CSV table of C-alpha atoms in Angstrom, one decimal:
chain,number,residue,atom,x,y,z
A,5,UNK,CA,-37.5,3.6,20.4
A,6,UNK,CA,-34.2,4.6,19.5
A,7,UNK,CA,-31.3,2.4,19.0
A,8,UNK,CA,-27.7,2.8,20.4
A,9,UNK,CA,-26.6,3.6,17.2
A,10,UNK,CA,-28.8,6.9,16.6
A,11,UNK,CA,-27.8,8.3,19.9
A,12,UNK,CA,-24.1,8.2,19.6
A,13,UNK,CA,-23.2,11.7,16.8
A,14,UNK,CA,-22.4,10.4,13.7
A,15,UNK,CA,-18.6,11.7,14.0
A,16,UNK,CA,-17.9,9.4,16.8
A,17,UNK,CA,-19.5,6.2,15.0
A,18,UNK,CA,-16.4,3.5,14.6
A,19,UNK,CA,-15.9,4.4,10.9
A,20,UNK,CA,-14.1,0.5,10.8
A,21,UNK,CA,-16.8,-2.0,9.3
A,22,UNK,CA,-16.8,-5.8,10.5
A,23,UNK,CA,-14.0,-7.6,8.7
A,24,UNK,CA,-15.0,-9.8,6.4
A,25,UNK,CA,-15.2,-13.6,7.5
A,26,UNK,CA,-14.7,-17.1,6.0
A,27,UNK,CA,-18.4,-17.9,5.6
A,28,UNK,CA,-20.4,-20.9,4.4
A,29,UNK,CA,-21.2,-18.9,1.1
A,30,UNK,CA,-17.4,-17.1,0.6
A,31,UNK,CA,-16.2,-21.0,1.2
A,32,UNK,CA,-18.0,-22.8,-1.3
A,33,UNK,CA,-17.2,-19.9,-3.5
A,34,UNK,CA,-13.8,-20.5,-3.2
A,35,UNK,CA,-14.1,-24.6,-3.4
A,36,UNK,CA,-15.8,-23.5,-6.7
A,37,UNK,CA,-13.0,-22.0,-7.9
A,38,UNK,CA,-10.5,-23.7,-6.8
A,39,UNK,CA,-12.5,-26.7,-9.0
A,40,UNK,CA,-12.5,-24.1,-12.2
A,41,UNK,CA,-8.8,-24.2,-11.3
A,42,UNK,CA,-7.8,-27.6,-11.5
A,43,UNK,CA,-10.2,-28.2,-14.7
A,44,UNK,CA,-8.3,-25.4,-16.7
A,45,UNK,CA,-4.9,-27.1,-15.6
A,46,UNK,CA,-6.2,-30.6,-17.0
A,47,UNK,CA,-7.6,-29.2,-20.0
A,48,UNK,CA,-4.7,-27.7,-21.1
A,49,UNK,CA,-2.4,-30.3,-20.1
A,50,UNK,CA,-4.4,-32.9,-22.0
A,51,UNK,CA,-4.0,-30.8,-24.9
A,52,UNK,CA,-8.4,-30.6,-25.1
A,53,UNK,CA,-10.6,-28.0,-26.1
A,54,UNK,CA,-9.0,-25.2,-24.5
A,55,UNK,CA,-5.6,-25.6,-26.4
A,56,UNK,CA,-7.5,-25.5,-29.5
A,57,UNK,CA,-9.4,-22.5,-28.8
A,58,UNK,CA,-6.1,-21.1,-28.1
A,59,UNK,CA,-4.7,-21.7,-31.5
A,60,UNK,CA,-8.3,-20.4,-33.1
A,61,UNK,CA,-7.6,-17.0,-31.3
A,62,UNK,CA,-4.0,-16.8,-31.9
A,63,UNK,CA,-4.4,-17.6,-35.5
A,64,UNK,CA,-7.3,-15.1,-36.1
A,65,UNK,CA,-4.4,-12.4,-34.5
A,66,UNK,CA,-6.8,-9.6,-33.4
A,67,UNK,CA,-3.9,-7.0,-33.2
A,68,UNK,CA,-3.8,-7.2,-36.9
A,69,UNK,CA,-7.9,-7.1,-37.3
A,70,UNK,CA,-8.0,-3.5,-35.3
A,71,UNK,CA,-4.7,-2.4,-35.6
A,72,UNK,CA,-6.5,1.3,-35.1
A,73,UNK,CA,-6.8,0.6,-31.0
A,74,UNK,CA,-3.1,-0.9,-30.1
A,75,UNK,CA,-1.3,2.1,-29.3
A,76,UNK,CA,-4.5,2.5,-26.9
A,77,UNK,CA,-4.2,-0.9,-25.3
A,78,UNK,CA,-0.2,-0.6,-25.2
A,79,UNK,CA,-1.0,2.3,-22.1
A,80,UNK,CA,-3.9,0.4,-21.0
A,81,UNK,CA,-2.1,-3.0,-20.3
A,82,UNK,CA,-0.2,-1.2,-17.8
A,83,UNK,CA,-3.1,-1.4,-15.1
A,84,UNK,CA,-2.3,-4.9,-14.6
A,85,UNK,CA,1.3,-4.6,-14.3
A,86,UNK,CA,2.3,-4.9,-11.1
A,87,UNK,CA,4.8,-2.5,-10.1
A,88,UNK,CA,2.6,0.7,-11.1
A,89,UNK,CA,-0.2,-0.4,-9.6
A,90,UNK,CA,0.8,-1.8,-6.5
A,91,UNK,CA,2.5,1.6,-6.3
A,92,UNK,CA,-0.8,3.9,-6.8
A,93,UNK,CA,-3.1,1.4,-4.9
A,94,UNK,CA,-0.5,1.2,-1.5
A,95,UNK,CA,-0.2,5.1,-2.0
A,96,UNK,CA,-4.1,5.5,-1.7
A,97,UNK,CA,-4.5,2.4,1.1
A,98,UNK,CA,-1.6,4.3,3.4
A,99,UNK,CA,-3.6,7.8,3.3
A,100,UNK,CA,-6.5,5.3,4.2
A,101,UNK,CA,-4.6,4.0,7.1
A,102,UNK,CA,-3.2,7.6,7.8
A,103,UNK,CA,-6.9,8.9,8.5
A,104,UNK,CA,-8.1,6.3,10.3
A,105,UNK,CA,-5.1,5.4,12.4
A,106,UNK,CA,-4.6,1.7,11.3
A,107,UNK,CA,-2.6,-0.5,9.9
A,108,UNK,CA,-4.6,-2.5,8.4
A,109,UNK,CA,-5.4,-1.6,4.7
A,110,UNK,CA,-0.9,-1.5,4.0
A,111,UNK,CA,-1.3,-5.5,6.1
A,112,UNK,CA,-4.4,-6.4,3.8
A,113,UNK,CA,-2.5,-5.4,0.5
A,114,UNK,CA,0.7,-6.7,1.4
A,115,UNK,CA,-0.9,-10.1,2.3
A,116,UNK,CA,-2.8,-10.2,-0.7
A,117,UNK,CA,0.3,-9.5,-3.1
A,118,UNK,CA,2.7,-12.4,-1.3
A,119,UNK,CA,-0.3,-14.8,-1.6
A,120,UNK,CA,-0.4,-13.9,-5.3
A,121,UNK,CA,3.4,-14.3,-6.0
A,122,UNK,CA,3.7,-17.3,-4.2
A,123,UNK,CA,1.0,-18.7,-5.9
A,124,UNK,CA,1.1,-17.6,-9.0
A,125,UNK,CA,5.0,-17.5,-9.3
A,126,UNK,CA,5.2,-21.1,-8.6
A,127,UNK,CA,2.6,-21.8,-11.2
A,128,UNK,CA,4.3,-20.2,-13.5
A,129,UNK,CA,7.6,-21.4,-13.1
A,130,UNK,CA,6.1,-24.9,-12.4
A,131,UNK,CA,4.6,-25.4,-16.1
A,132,UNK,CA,6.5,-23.6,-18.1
A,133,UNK,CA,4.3,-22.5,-20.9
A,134,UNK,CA,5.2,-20.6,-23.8
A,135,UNK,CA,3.4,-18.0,-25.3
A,136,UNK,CA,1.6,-17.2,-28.5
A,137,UNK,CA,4.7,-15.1,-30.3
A,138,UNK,CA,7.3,-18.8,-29.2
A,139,UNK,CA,4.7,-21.5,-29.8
A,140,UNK,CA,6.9,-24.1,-32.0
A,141,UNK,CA,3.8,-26.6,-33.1
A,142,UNK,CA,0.7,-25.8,-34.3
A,143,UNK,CA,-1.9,-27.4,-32.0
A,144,UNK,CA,0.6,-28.3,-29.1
A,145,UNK,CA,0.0,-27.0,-25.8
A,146,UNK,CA,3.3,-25.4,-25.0
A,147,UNK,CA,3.8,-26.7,-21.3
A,148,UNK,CA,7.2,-27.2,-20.0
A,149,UNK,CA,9.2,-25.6,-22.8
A,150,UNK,CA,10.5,-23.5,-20.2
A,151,UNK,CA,8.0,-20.9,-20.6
A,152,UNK,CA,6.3,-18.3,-17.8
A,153,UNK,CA,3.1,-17.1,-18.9
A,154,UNK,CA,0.5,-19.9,-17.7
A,155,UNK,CA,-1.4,-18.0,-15.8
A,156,UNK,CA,-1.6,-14.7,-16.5
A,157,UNK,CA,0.4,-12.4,-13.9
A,158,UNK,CA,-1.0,-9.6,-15.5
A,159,UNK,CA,-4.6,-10.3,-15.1
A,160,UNK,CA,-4.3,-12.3,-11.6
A,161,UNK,CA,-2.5,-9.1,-10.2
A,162,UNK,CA,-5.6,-6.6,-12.1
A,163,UNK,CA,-8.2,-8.9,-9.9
A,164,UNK,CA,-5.9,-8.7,-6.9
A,165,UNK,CA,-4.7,-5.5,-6.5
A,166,UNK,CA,-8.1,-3.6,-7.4
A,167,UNK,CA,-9.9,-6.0,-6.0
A,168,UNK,CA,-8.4,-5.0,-2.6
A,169,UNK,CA,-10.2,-1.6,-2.8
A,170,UNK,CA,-13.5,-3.6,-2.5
A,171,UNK,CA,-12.4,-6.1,-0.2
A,172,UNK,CA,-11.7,-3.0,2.5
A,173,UNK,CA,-14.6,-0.6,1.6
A,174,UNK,CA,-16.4,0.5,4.4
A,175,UNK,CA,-20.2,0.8,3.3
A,176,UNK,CA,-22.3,-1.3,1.0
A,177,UNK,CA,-22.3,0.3,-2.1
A,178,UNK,CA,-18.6,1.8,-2.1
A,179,UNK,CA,-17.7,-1.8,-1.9
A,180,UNK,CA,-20.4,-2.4,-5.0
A,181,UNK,CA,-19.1,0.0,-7.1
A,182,UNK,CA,-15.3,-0.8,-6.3
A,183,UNK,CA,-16.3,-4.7,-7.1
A,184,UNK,CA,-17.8,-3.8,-10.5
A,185,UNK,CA,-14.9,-1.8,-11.5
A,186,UNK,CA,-12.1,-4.4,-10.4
A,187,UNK,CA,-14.1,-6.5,-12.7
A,188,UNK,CA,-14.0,-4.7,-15.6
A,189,UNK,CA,-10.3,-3.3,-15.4
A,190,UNK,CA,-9.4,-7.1,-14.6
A,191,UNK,CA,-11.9,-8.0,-17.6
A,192,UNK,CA,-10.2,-5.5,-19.5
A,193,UNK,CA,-6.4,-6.2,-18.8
A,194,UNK,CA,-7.0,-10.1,-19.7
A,195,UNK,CA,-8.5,-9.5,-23.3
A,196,UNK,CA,-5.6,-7.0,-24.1
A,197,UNK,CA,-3.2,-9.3,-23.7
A,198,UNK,CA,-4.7,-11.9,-25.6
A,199,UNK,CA,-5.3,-9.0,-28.4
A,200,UNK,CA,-1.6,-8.1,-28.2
A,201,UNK,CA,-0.8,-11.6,-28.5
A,202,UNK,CA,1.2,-12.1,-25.2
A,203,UNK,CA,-1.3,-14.7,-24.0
A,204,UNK,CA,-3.4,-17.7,-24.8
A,205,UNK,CA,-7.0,-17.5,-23.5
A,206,UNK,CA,-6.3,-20.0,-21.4
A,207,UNK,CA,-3.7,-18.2,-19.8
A,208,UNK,CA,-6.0,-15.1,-18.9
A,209,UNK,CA,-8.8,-17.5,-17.3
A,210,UNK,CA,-6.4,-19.2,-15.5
A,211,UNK,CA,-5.5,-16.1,-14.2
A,212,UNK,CA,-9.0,-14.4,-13.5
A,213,UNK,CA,-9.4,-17.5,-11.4
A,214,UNK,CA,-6.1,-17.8,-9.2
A,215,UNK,CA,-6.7,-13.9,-8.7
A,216,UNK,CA,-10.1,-14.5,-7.3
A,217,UNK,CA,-8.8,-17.1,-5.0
A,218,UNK,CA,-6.3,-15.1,-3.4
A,219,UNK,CA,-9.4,-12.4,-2.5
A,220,UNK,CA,-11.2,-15.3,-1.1
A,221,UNK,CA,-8.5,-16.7,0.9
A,222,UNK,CA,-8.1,-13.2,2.8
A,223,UNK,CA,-10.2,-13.5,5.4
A,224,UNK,CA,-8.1,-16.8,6.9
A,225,UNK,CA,-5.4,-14.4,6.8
A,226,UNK,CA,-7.3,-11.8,9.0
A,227,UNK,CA,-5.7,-13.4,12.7
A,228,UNK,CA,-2.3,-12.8,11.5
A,229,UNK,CA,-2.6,-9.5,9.9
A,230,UNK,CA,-4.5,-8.6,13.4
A,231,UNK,CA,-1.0,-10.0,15.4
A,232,UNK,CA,0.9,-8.3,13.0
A,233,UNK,CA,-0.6,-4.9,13.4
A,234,UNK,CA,-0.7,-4.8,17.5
A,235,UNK,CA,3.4,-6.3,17.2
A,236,UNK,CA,4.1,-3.5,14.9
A,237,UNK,CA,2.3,-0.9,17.0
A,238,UNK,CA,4.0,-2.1,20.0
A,239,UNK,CA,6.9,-2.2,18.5
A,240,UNK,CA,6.3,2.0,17.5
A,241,UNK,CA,5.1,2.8,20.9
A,242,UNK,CA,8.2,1.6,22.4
A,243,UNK,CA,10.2,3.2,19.9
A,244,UNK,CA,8.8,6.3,20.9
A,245,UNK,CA,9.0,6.0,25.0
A,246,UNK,CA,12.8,5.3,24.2
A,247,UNK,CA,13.3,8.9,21.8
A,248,UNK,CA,11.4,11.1,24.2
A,249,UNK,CA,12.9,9.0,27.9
A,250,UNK,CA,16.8,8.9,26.8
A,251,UNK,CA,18.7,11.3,28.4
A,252,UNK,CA,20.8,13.5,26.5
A,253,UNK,CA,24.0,12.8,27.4
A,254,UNK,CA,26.7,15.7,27.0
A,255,UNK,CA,30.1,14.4,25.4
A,256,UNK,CA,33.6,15.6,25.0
A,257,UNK,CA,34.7,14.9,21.6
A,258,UNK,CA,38.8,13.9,21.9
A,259,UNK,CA,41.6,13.4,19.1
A,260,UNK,CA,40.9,15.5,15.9
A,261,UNK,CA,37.5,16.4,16.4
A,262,UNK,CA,37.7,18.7,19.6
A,263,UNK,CA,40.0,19.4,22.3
A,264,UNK,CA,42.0,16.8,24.5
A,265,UNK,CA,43.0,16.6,27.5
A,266,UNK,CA,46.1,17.9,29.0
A,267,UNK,CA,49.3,15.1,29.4
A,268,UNK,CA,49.9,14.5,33.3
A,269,UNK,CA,53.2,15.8,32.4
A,270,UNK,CA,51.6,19.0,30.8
A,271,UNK,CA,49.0,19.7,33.9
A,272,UNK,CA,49.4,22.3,35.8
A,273,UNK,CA,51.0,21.8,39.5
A,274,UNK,CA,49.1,22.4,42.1
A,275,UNK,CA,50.7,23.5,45.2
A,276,UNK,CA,48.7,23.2,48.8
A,277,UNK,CA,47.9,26.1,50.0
A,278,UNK,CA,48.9,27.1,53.6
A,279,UNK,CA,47.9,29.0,56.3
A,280,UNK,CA,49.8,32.5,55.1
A,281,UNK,CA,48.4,32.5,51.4
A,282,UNK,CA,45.4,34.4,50.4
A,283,UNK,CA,42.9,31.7,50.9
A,284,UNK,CA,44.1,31.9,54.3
A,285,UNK,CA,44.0,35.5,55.4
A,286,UNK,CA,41.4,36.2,58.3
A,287,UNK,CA,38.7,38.5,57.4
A,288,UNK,CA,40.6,41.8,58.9
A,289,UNK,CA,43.4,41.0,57.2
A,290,UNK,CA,41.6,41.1,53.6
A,291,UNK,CA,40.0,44.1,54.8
A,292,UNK,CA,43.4,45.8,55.6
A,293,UNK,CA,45.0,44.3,52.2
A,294,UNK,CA,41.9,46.0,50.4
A,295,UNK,CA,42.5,49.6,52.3
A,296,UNK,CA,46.2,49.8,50.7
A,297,UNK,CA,46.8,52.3,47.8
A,298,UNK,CA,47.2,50.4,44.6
A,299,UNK,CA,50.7,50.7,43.2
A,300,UNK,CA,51.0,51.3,39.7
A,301,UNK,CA,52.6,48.7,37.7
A,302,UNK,CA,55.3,50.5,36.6
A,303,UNK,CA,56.8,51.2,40.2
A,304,UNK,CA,56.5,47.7,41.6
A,305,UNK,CA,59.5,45.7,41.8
A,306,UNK,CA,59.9,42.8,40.0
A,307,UNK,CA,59.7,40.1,42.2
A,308,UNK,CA,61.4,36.7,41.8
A,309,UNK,CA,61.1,33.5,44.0
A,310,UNK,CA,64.5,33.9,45.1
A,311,UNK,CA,63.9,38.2,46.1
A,312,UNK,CA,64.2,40.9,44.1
A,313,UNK,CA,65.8,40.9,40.7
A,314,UNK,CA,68.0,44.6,41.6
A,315,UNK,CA,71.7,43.9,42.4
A,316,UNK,CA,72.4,45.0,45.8
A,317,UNK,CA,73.4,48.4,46.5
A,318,UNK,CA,77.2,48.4,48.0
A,319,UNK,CA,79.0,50.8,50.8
A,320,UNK,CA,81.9,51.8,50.9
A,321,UNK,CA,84.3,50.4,54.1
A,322,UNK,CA,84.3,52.4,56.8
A,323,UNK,CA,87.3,54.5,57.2
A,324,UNK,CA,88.7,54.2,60.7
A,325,UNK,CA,88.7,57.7,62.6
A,326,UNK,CA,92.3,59.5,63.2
A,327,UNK,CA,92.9,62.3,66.0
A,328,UNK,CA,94.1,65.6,64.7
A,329,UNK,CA,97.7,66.3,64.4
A,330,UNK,CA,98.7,62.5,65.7
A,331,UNK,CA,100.9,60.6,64.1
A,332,UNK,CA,100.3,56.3,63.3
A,333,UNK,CA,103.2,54.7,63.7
């Protein structure tokens, strides 16, 4: 018997898988962790066996054992900077949300990268660590001397942001294969900076561990990035009935930029028109004003308001009549 599944074509499958959930197993992975945590904090605050395997490491100084690979690891360090790869990895997740018309890998990486500043930012700023290159005791632990490297921020982001790609693959193994490399270019990024002598080992596991907390932590997240996608959709669709619905209104641009309008005292006067004008005239009468010969211009008489410009023509008196061969006394 077939399922539901086999009958619908393959191209109209929901290509979105489930999204993940807190789970028994994903929680008591993260209560692990968060335990790893704390112990790493303690151990170097008590100045135990992690400090001094720090000092071993530093004082061995592996960028001066293989001095042949540093240039290498100088590039290589950069995939847990921040800026360049939030940059690639936010480029690839929006062509991701692009072709499948969502939101929701941009909301996933965006979450993930305040959790990890927030987190790791305060941790940071809250003990203060100094690093192998400003360490001013031999042995010491280096906390609050005003320092910012304990945890890593290069390795926590290197487990965040690649780790994203796996937390939002859609089958099986691409989320296999995307999981094995986040851990070795996270793996990676954390021993270069303990070869380049930027870090204490301590600092690196501290930050493999609050990086892997922030991808367990996701799924709590998942109702808000779910409100925040359908607010910012609504927002877009409303956007969009306003564009395409506003009328387009037709303006007169006034003052410099286009003409004005006339003064009251500059208008025009309009005079009523009466029964005699040409608005007036009966239909017969246009009819016999249309039958006239058309004068030329030059024999019309100027015409004035007042009557015609030519001064009148003058007579001469008349002369009073006399009878032949009378005389007037």
């Amino acid at each position: 018997m077939r399922t539901n599944d086999e009958l619908v074509p393959a191209e109209e499958r929901p290509s979105e898988p489930p999204r993940p959930r807190m789970t028994r197993t994903r929680l008591g992975i993260f209560v692990a962790t968060s335990v790893v945590y704390a112990a790493i904090v303690v151990g170097v605050l008590t100045t135990s066996w992690p400090v001094r395997f720090d000092w071993q490491v530093m004082l061995f100084r592996p960028y001066k054992q293989w001095p042949e690979i540093h240039t290498f690891l100088d590039y290589f360090v950069v995939l847990g900077q921040r800026g360049p790869t939030a940059v690639a990895v936010a480029a690839w997740l929006g062509w991701c949300a692009y072709k499948r018309k969502t939101l929701r890998p941009l909301l996933v990486l965006g979450t993930a990268l305040l959790l990890l500043n927030a987190t790791v930012g305060a941790a940071k700023i809250g003990m203060g660590r100094l690093g192998p290159h400003y360490a001013t005791e031999i042995g010491s632990n280096e906390m609050f001397a005003g320092g910012d490297i304990f945890p890593s921020g290069h390795t926590a982001n290197a487990v965040v942001t690649w780790g994203v790609l796996a937390y939002l693959a859609t089958t099986p193994r691409a989320r296999r294969i995307a999981s094995v490399s986040a851990a070795l270019l996270a793996l990676g990024v954390g021993m270069t900076t303990v070869y380049l002598g930027t870090h204490w080992m301590s600092d690196v596991t501290l930050g493999w561990t609050a990086g892997l907390l922030v991808l367990l932590a996701l799924p709590w997240f998942e109702p808000l990035m779910d409100r925040a996608e359908a607010w910012l959709l609504a927002v877009w669709a409303r956007l969009r009935e306003r564009r395409v619905l506003a009328p387009v209104v037709a303006t007169v641009p006034i003052g410099l930029w286009g003409p004005r309008a006339p003064a009251d005292d500059a208008a025009p006067a309009r005079e009523p028109v009466g029964a005699g004008s040409r608005a007036g005239r009966s239909a017969e009468g246009r009819a016999r004003a249309a039958a006239r010969p058309h004068t030329p211009r030059s024999e019309r008489t100027p015409v004035t308001p007042g009557g015609s410009r030519r001064p009148p023509q003058r007579t001469a008196p008349p002369v009073p009549a006399t009878g032949q061969g009378r005389t007037v006394g």
